[in-house]
Coordinates of C-alpha atoms and ligand atoms in Angstrom, one line a residue:
M1 CA 3.9 -22.9 -2.1
S2 CA 1.7 -20.9 -4.6
F3 CA -1.4 -22.8 -5.5
L4 CA -4.3 -22.5 -8.0
S5 CA -7.9 -22.0 -6.9
T6 CA -11.2 -21.2 -8.6
S7 CA -12.8 -19.9 -5.4
I8 CA -13.8 -16.2 -5.6
A9 CA -15.0 -16.4 -2.0
D10 CA -11.5 -17.5 -0.9
A11 CA -9.9 -14.7 -2.9
I12 CA -12.1 -12.1 -1.2
A13 CA -11.5 -13.6 2.3
R14 CA -7.7 -13.5 1.7
L15 CA -7.8 -9.9 0.6
K16 CA -9.9 -9.0 3.6
A17 CA -7.4 -10.8 5.9
G18 CA -4.5 -8.7 4.5
A19 CA -3.0 -11.4 2.3
L20 CA -1.9 -11.2 -1.3
V21 CA -3.9 -13.0 -4.1
A22 CA -2.9 -13.2 -7.8
L23 CA -5.9 -12.3 -9.9
P24 CA -6.7 -12.5 -13.6
T25 CA -7.4 -9.3 -15.5
E26 CA -8.1 -8.9 -19.2
T27 CA -4.5 -7.6 -19.7
V28 CA -2.2 -9.6 -17.4
Y29 CA -2.4 -11.3 -14.0
G30 CA -2.1 -8.9 -11.1
L31 CA -0.6 -9.4 -7.6
A32 CA -3.4 -7.9 -5.6
A33 CA -3.6 -6.5 -2.1
D34 CA -6.1 -4.3 -0.2
A35 CA -5.1 -0.8 -1.4
C36 CA -5.9 0.7 2.0
D37 CA -3.8 -1.8 4.0
E38 CA -0.2 -0.5 4.3
Q39 CA 1.1 -3.8 5.5
A40 CA -0.6 -5.8 2.7
V41 CA 0.8 -3.4 0.1
S42 CA 4.3 -3.7 1.6
Y43 CA 4.1 -7.5 1.0
V44 CA 3.5 -6.7 -2.7
F45 CA 6.7 -4.6 -3.0
A46 CA 8.6 -7.3 -1.0
L47 CA 7.4 -10.3 -3.0
K48 CA 8.0 -8.6 -6.4
G49 CA 11.3 -7.1 -5.3
R50 CA 9.9 -3.8 -6.6
P51 CA 11.6 -0.5 -5.9
S52 CA 9.5 1.5 -3.4
N53 CA 9.6 4.6 -5.8
N54 CA 7.5 2.8 -8.4
P55 CA 3.8 3.3 -7.7
L56 CA 1.0 0.8 -8.1
I57 CA -2.3 0.8 -10.0
I58 CA -5.5 0.7 -8.0
H59 CA -8.3 -1.4 -9.4
V60 CA -12.0 -0.6 -8.7
A61 CA -15.4 -2.1 -9.5
D62 CA -17.1 1.2 -10.2
I63 CA -16.8 5.0 -10.7
A64 CA -18.2 5.8 -7.3
L65 CA -15.3 4.1 -5.6
A66 CA -12.8 5.7 -8.0
K67 CA -14.1 9.1 -6.9
R68 CA -13.2 8.3 -3.2
Y69 CA -9.6 7.8 -4.3
V70 CA -8.9 10.4 -7.0
Q71 CA -10.1 13.9 -8.1
G72 CA -11.8 13.5 -11.5
N73 CA -11.9 16.1 -14.3
D74 CA -13.6 16.4 -17.7
L75 CA -10.7 14.7 -19.5
A76 CA -10.7 11.7 -17.2
E77 CA -14.4 11.4 -17.2
A78 CA -14.5 11.4 -21.0
L79 CA -11.8 8.7 -21.1
A80 CA -13.5 6.6 -18.4
A81 CA -16.9 6.9 -20.1
A82 CA -15.4 5.7 -23.4
Q83 CA -13.1 2.9 -22.1
W84 CA -14.1 1.6 -18.7
A85 CA -14.4 -1.2 -17.9
G86 CA -11.2 -1.9 -19.8
A87 CA -7.5 -1.7 -20.3
L88 CA -7.1 2.0 -19.6
T89 CA -5.4 3.4 -16.4
L90 CA -5.8 7.0 -15.5
V91 CA -3.3 9.0 -13.5
L92 CA -5.1 11.7 -11.4
P93 CA -4.5 13.8 -8.3
K94 CA -5.4 12.0 -5.0
A95 CA -8.8 12.8 -3.5
A96 CA -8.6 15.1 -0.4
D97 CA -9.4 12.3 2.1
C98 CA -7.9 9.5 0.1
P99 CA -7.7 6.3 2.3
V100 CA -5.2 4.5 0.1
A101 CA -1.9 3.4 1.7
L102 CA 0.8 5.9 1.0
S103 CA 3.2 3.4 -0.5
V104 CA 0.7 2.7 -3.3
S105 CA 1.5 6.1 -4.8
A106 CA 5.1 5.9 -3.7
G107 CA 4.5 8.9 -1.5
G108 CA 3.4 11.0 -4.5
Q109 CA 0.3 13.2 -5.0
T110 CA -1.1 11.2 -7.9
L111 CA -2.7 7.8 -8.1
A112 CA -3.1 5.5 -11.1
I113 CA -6.5 3.9 -11.2
R114 CA -8.5 1.6 -13.5
M115 CA -11.7 -0.5 -13.8
P116 CA -10.8 -3.9 -15.2
S117 CA -13.3 -5.8 -17.4
H118 CA -12.3 -9.4 -16.6
P119 CA -15.5 -11.0 -15.1
L120 CA -13.6 -12.9 -12.3
M121 CA -11.7 -9.7 -11.3
R122 CA -14.9 -7.8 -11.3
E123 CA -16.6 -10.3 -9.1
V124 CA -13.7 -10.2 -6.6
L125 CA -13.7 -6.4 -6.6
Q126 CA -17.5 -6.2 -6.1
G127 CA -17.4 -8.8 -3.2
F128 CA -14.3 -7.2 -1.6
G129 CA -16.0 -3.8 -1.8
G130 CA -12.8 -1.7 -1.8
G131 CA -9.9 -0.9 -4.1
V132 CA -7.2 -3.4 -4.8
A133 CA -3.6 -2.4 -5.6
A134 CA -2.2 -4.8 -8.2
P135 CA 1.0 -4.6 -10.2
S136 CA 1.6 -7.3 -12.8
A137 CA 2.2 -10.6 -10.9
N138 CA 5.9 -11.1 -11.9
R139 CA 9.2 -10.5 -10.2
S140 CA 10.3 -7.0 -10.8
G141 CA 11.8 -6.6 -14.3
R142 CA 10.6 -9.9 -15.6
I143 CA 7.9 -10.8 -18.2
S144 CA 4.3 -10.2 -17.1
P145 CA 2.2 -13.3 -16.6
T146 CA -0.8 -13.9 -18.9
Q147 CA -1.7 -17.4 -17.5
A148 CA -2.1 -18.6 -13.9
A149 CA 0.8 -21.1 -14.3
H150 CA 3.1 -18.1 -15.2
V151 CA 2.4 -16.6 -11.8
Q152 CA 3.3 -19.9 -10.1
E153 CA 6.6 -20.0 -12.1
E154 CA 7.4 -16.4 -10.8
F155 CA 6.6 -17.2 -7.2
P156 CA 6.9 -20.9 -6.6
D157 CA 7.7 -20.6 -2.9
A158 CA 5.2 -17.9 -1.8
D159 CA 2.1 -18.8 0.2
L160 CA 0.1 -17.3 -2.7
M161 CA -3.4 -18.2 -4.0
V162 CA -3.6 -17.7 -7.8
L163 CA -7.2 -17.4 -9.0
E164 CA -7.4 -19.5 -12.2
G165 CA -8.9 -17.3 -14.9
G166 CA -7.5 -18.8 -18.0
A167 CA -5.3 -16.9 -20.5
C168 CA -5.6 -13.1 -20.5
A169 CA -7.4 -11.9 -23.7
V170 CA -5.4 -8.7 -24.3
G171 CA -2.0 -9.9 -23.2
V172 CA -0.2 -6.6 -22.7
E173 CA -0.6 -4.3 -19.7
S174 CA -3.1 -1.4 -19.7
T175 CA -2.5 1.9 -21.5
V176 CA -1.4 4.4 -18.7
V177 CA -2.6 8.0 -19.3
D178 CA -1.6 11.0 -17.3
C179 CA -4.8 13.1 -16.9
T180 CA -3.4 15.7 -14.5
G181 CA -2.8 18.3 -17.2
E182 CA -4.9 19.9 -20.0
A183 CA -4.1 17.1 -22.5
A184 CA -4.0 13.4 -22.0
K185 CA -0.4 12.1 -22.0
V186 CA 0.3 8.5 -22.7
L187 CA 2.8 7.2 -20.2
R188 CA 2.6 3.5 -21.3
A189 CA 1.2 2.2 -24.6
G190 CA -1.4 -0.6 -24.4
S191 CA -4.4 -1.9 -26.3
V192 CA -6.5 1.3 -25.8
L193 CA -5.5 3.9 -28.4
L194 CA -6.2 7.5 -27.6
D195 CA -5.7 8.7 -31.1
D196 CA -8.8 6.9 -32.3
A197 CA -11.0 9.9 -32.4
S198 CA -14.2 7.8 -32.4
Q199 CA -13.3 6.5 -28.9
I200 CA -12.9 9.7 -27.0
A201 CA -14.4 13.2 -26.7
A202 CA -13.3 15.5 -29.5
A203 CA -11.9 18.0 -26.9
V204 CA -9.3 15.5 -25.8
T205 CA -5.9 15.9 -27.3
T206 CA -3.1 13.5 -26.7
A207 CA 0.7 13.4 -26.5
T208 CA 3.1 10.6 -26.1
V209 CA 5.8 11.1 -23.4
P210 CA 8.2 8.2 -23.3
L211 CA 9.7 7.2 -19.9
A212 CA 7.6 9.7 -17.9
S213 CA 6.3 6.9 -15.7
P214 CA 8.6 5.7 -13.0
G215 CA 8.1 2.1 -14.0
M216 CA 9.0 2.5 -17.6
L217 CA 12.7 1.6 -17.2
S218 CA 14.5 0.9 -20.4
S219 CA 15.2 -2.7 -19.4
H220 CA 12.0 -4.5 -18.4
Y221 CA 9.9 -7.5 -19.5
A222 CA 13.3 -9.2 -19.8
P223 CA 13.7 -12.9 -20.6
S224 CA 17.0 -14.5 -19.6
L225 CA 18.2 -14.9 -23.2
P226 CA 19.3 -12.0 -25.3
V227 CA 16.5 -10.7 -27.6
R228 CA 17.2 -9.6 -31.2
L229 CA 14.5 -7.5 -32.9
N230 CA 13.3 -6.9 -36.5
V231 CA 15.3 -9.9 -37.8
T232 CA 15.3 -10.8 -41.5
H233 CA 17.7 -13.8 -41.0
V234 CA 17.8 -16.3 -38.2
Q235 CA 21.3 -17.0 -36.8
Q236 CA 22.4 -20.5 -35.9
G237 CA 21.0 -21.7 -32.6
E238 CA 18.4 -18.9 -32.3
A239 CA 14.8 -19.5 -31.4
L240 CA 12.4 -17.6 -33.6
L241 CA 9.4 -15.5 -32.5
A242 CA 7.6 -15.2 -35.8
F243 CA 4.9 -12.9 -37.1
G244 CA 3.1 -13.8 -40.3
A245 CA 5.0 -16.2 -42.7
P246 CA 8.0 -17.4 -40.6
L247 CA 11.6 -17.2 -41.6
E248 CA 13.5 -20.4 -42.2
G249 CA 16.3 -22.0 -40.2
S250 CA 15.5 -21.5 -36.5
A251 CA 16.2 -24.0 -33.8
Q252 CA 12.6 -23.6 -32.6
M253 CA 9.8 -21.4 -33.8
L254 CA 6.6 -20.0 -32.3
N255 CA 4.3 -17.8 -34.3
L256 CA 2.6 -14.7 -32.6
S257 CA 0.1 -14.7 -35.4
E258 CA 0.3 -16.6 -38.7
A259 CA -2.5 -14.4 -40.0
G260 CA -0.4 -11.3 -39.2
D261 CA -3.0 -10.0 -36.7
V262 CA -1.5 -7.6 -34.0
D263 CA -4.3 -8.3 -31.5
E264 CA -3.7 -12.0 -31.7
A265 CA 0.0 -11.4 -31.4
A266 CA -0.4 -9.3 -28.2
S267 CA -2.4 -12.1 -26.6
H268 CA 0.5 -14.6 -27.3
L269 CA 3.5 -12.3 -26.8
F270 CA 4.4 -12.9 -23.1
A271 CA 3.6 -16.6 -23.1
M272 CA 5.7 -17.2 -26.2
L273 CA 8.6 -15.2 -24.9
R274 CA 8.5 -17.3 -21.8
A275 CA 8.3 -20.6 -23.7
L276 CA 11.3 -19.6 -25.9
D277 CA 13.4 -18.4 -23.0
C278 CA 15.3 -21.7 -22.7
P279 CA 19.1 -22.0 -22.2
K280 CA 19.4 -24.5 -25.1
Y281 CA 19.0 -21.5 -27.5
R282 CA 21.5 -18.7 -28.1
A283 CA 19.0 -15.9 -28.3
I284 CA 15.4 -15.1 -29.2
A285 CA 15.1 -13.6 -32.7
V286 CA 11.9 -11.6 -33.3
M287 CA 10.4 -10.8 -36.7
P288 CA 9.2 -7.2 -37.3
I289 CA 5.8 -6.3 -35.9
P290 CA 3.8 -3.5 -37.6
E291 CA 3.7 -0.3 -35.6
E292 CA -0.1 0.0 -35.6
G293 CA -2.8 -0.6 -33.1
V294 CA -1.6 -2.7 -30.2
G295 CA 1.5 -3.4 -32.3
I296 CA 2.8 -0.1 -30.8
A297 CA 2.6 -1.6 -27.3
I298 CA 4.1 -4.9 -28.5
N299 CA 7.1 -3.1 -30.0
D300 CA 7.5 -1.0 -26.8
R301 CA 7.6 -4.2 -24.6
L302 CA 10.0 -6.0 -27.1
K303 CA 12.4 -3.0 -27.1
R304 CA 12.5 -3.2 -23.3
A305 CA 13.0 -7.0 -23.5
A306 CA 15.9 -6.4 -25.8
A307 CA 17.5 -3.5 -24.0
D308 CA 20.8 -3.8 -22.2
R309 CA 20.2 -5.3 -18.7
L310 CA 20.6 -2.9 -15.7
Ligands
TXA1 O1 -2.7 -4.0 -17.1 C1 -2.2 -3.5 -16.1 O2 -2.0 -2.3 -15.9 C2 -1.7 -4.5 -15.0 C3 -2.9 -5.3 -14.5 C4 -2.6 -6.2 -13.4 O3 -3.9 -4.3 -14.1 N1 -1.0 -3.9 -14.0 C5 0.3 -3.4 -14.2 O4 0.8 -2.8 -13.1 O5 0.8 -3.4 -15.3 P1 2.4 -2.5 -13.0 O6 2.6 -2.1 -11.6 O7 3.2 -3.7 -13.5 O8 2.6 -1.2 -13.9 C6 2.1 0.0 -13.5 C7 2.7 1.1 -14.2 C8 4.1 1.3 -13.9 O9 4.8 1.7 -15.1 C9 4.0 2.5 -12.9 O10 5.2 3.3 -12.8 C10 2.9 3.3 -13.5 O11 2.0 2.3 -13.9 N2 2.2 4.1 -12.4 C11 1.6 3.7 -11.3 N3 1.2 4.8 -10.6 C12 1.6 5.9 -11.3 C13 1.4 7.3 -11.0 N4 0.8 7.7 -9.9 N5 2.0 8.1 -11.9 C14 2.6 7.7 -13.0 N6 2.8 6.3 -13.3 C15 2.3 5.5 -12.4
MG2 MG1 4.6 -4.7 -14.4

């Protein structure tokens, strides 16, 4: 049975013993394992049902530890200086003597790494002293969890401690940026925007490369119900995920942000998709979300939620 706990010490002890722990981050809850323990990492893939060719993100408490795992460069250092601790993941070449389990990088030569800002996650990382591999704590292909109870819904039967950290403030997964070339390439949109010149060194140029990350399958983040996007009319029996002033006529309505604020909408997105994903409705109808700020990441996740299932 998965269970909730508020004990940081227990979370650290479990990680040290090679067990999995679900941990809160500022983006979504992660399913964490000691990144250097091949067996612990294998439990992550097994519990999620995650294909072994889809690599995991390593979470670290500080830059010194990041440098043991990956080879930095000017681009990565500028991005990390501007955005860490925070919702930005950097893809970099592995360090020469990298101790991380091979399966974390799916056997590849690069690693994805980030320094999260959530205070509980930081306490766990500092106490643990090493890197933690942590994908979102959902079954593969499903909606990411933004509350501890969502993790329990995903894995009701696992012997899994879930560290209670409240609702995740950001609500969508980190921005993933490939820093292995001259220019930063955004592999996954998130709340950190690289085209905001004030946030990064002037020398850094960016490009968006959709689907260049192994995990960015077209069908992902999928509820059980069909999802209909950019709706201007609600059809009979549909549940409505509203943004701003809601449309009339839905069987049930939840509002991502009455005020039309994309950051507020991101923080509610996954919890509201979960809540509306109920067989008594025909489909989830979603009102248009502006393609600005974290709205870009919201629309990316919604498109995957609406895509034909594999
Ligand atoms: O906000 C987040 O990033 C959350 C929290 C828990 O930190 N984690 C998360 O992990 O979303 P996950 O495993 O659900 O998504 C990781 C994404 C996947 O799309 C994966 O393919 C990509 O990062 N990724 C991981 N390592 C990579 C690498 N070496 N090169 C390219 N993409 C990589
Ligand atoms: Mg995920």
